[in-house]
Amino acid sequence: MNGGTLAYEEALRIVLDASARMPKQDCATSACLGRVLAEPVVSHVELPPFDNSAMDGFALSGDSSAVPAGSELTIEGEQAAGDGVSHAREGAWEIMTGARMPDGLDRVIPVEQTERTGNAQCIKLLADVESGQNVRRAGSDVGRGETILAAGTALAPQHLMLLAALGIPKVSVATRPRVAVLCTGRELVDDPATPLAAGQIRNSNGPYLVARLPLSGAEVVYAETVGDDATAFESALRRALEAGAQIVVTTGAVSMGRYDFVPQALENIGATTLFHKVAIRPGKPLLFAQLPNKALLFGLPGNPIAVAVGLRFFIEPALRVMLGLPPEAPRRIPLVASYSKKPRLRFHLKTRLHIDAEGRLGAEILGGQESYRIRPLADANAWAIVPADIDALPKGALVDVYGPSHFEFPLPCESVA
Ligand code: AMP
Ligand code: MG
């Protein structure tokens, strides 16, 4: 502790300890994008489900040695994708990509490596054909009984492709934590069509949180904006809990101003404040509490970048625990320029990752780090962390970098000269 201010690591530990694993539920595979597997997925079938041709060509039989170039074979049948079991004895079967291999045939020669002889029912091979050549074996992609996806996998489209290919209709996933978003501030205007009166601003934190929380694995069940009024806040909180919120995220009114009523309001309703103020920038007045019904409340300061940092570095780690995701490890990436800051606070910096002309990855700490400045956040593709006890870093120093989302770390795709 430092004058009542917790180090980030201590504060995070309190958050993680208060975060309980969600129960699991079945989810239709068609609706499981973005959900986190609660149990591993095991395939009970093989992929491909049957031996099939990798090419358009001719399926042949033979022994362990190659059927030699120059051989002439009679065309005995045709097998297209979707055709069922066929029994072949010998000769050649015209076959299409993906068609089931006729029983008795074990190799395929591509059509380009054959020519028709004078007899329309005959082909001549222009290359040797080995046993198994151009055949996709049953089970060569996924074997029966194989674990294909581990518990804790955040399901992305490529996972859905695999589940679909295997015909897995449902999976066991972590229930999504239910979250409410309450924005405070009498200056806030929600409706973008309403002109601003003098002194008013538009609510940007609310739309950010409502857009982002589902991408972090949560379900937003309630959102409301209230003025700087403890009574209105307390009734909004009640509505949020009635909507089933297990996490309440508030923005604004946790600092030292005259209208920063959230700490007092929480005390009034019997909440337990687990900490208030963390040695970070931005977002130092962050508050974390447990409500009488055990729901968690994150009281984020109102500045938009404090909200983004509170979500990224407190709420999302809590969601990871609740969803059964493994802890996140930062990447260590060199700074493209020196950086200095004041000591004693851990800084979370809007950062852009670049690949330079030599292919080297670097982190550029963007200008405009003030917590009210939203535009550099839109330019950022990562967060760089400079620990509390460090005040200067030379160009090339390795810094901890986190991706913009806890589900994935974007590889920077643009180059700078
Ligand atoms: P507060 O933490 O309530 O003192 O607010 C800090 C700053 O953030 C003030 O400049 C507020 O006007 C601004 N602010 C508070 N809430 C929001 C919001 N929902 N959207 C945009 N700015 C906000
Ligand atoms: Mg305020």
mmCIF file of C-alpha atoms and ligand atoms in Angstrom, residues 184-187 228 252-253 259-260, ligand 2:
data_model
loop_
_atom_site.group_PDB
_atom_site.id
_atom_site.type_symbol
_atom_site.label_atom_id
_atom_site.label_comp_id
_atom_site.label_asym_id
_atom_site.label_seq_id
_atom_site.Cartn_x
_atom_site.Cartn_y
_atom_site.Cartn_z
ATOM 1 C CA THR A 184 -22.760 8.339 -14.327
ATOM 2 C CA GLY A 185 -22.504 12.029 -15.088
ATOM 3 C CA ARG A 186 -25.098 14.786 -15.462
ATOM 4 C CA GLU A 187 -23.084 16.087 -18.438
ATOM 5 C CA ASP A 228 -24.720 12.672 -10.432
ATOM 6 C CA GLY A 252 -17.415 8.083 -13.362
ATOM 7 C CA ALA A 253 -17.900 9.482 -9.871
ATOM 8 C CA TYR A 259 -20.044 14.807 -7.029
ATOM 9 C CA ASP A 260 -18.057 11.594 -6.824
HETATM 10 MG MG MG B 2 -18.568 12.493 -13.205
#
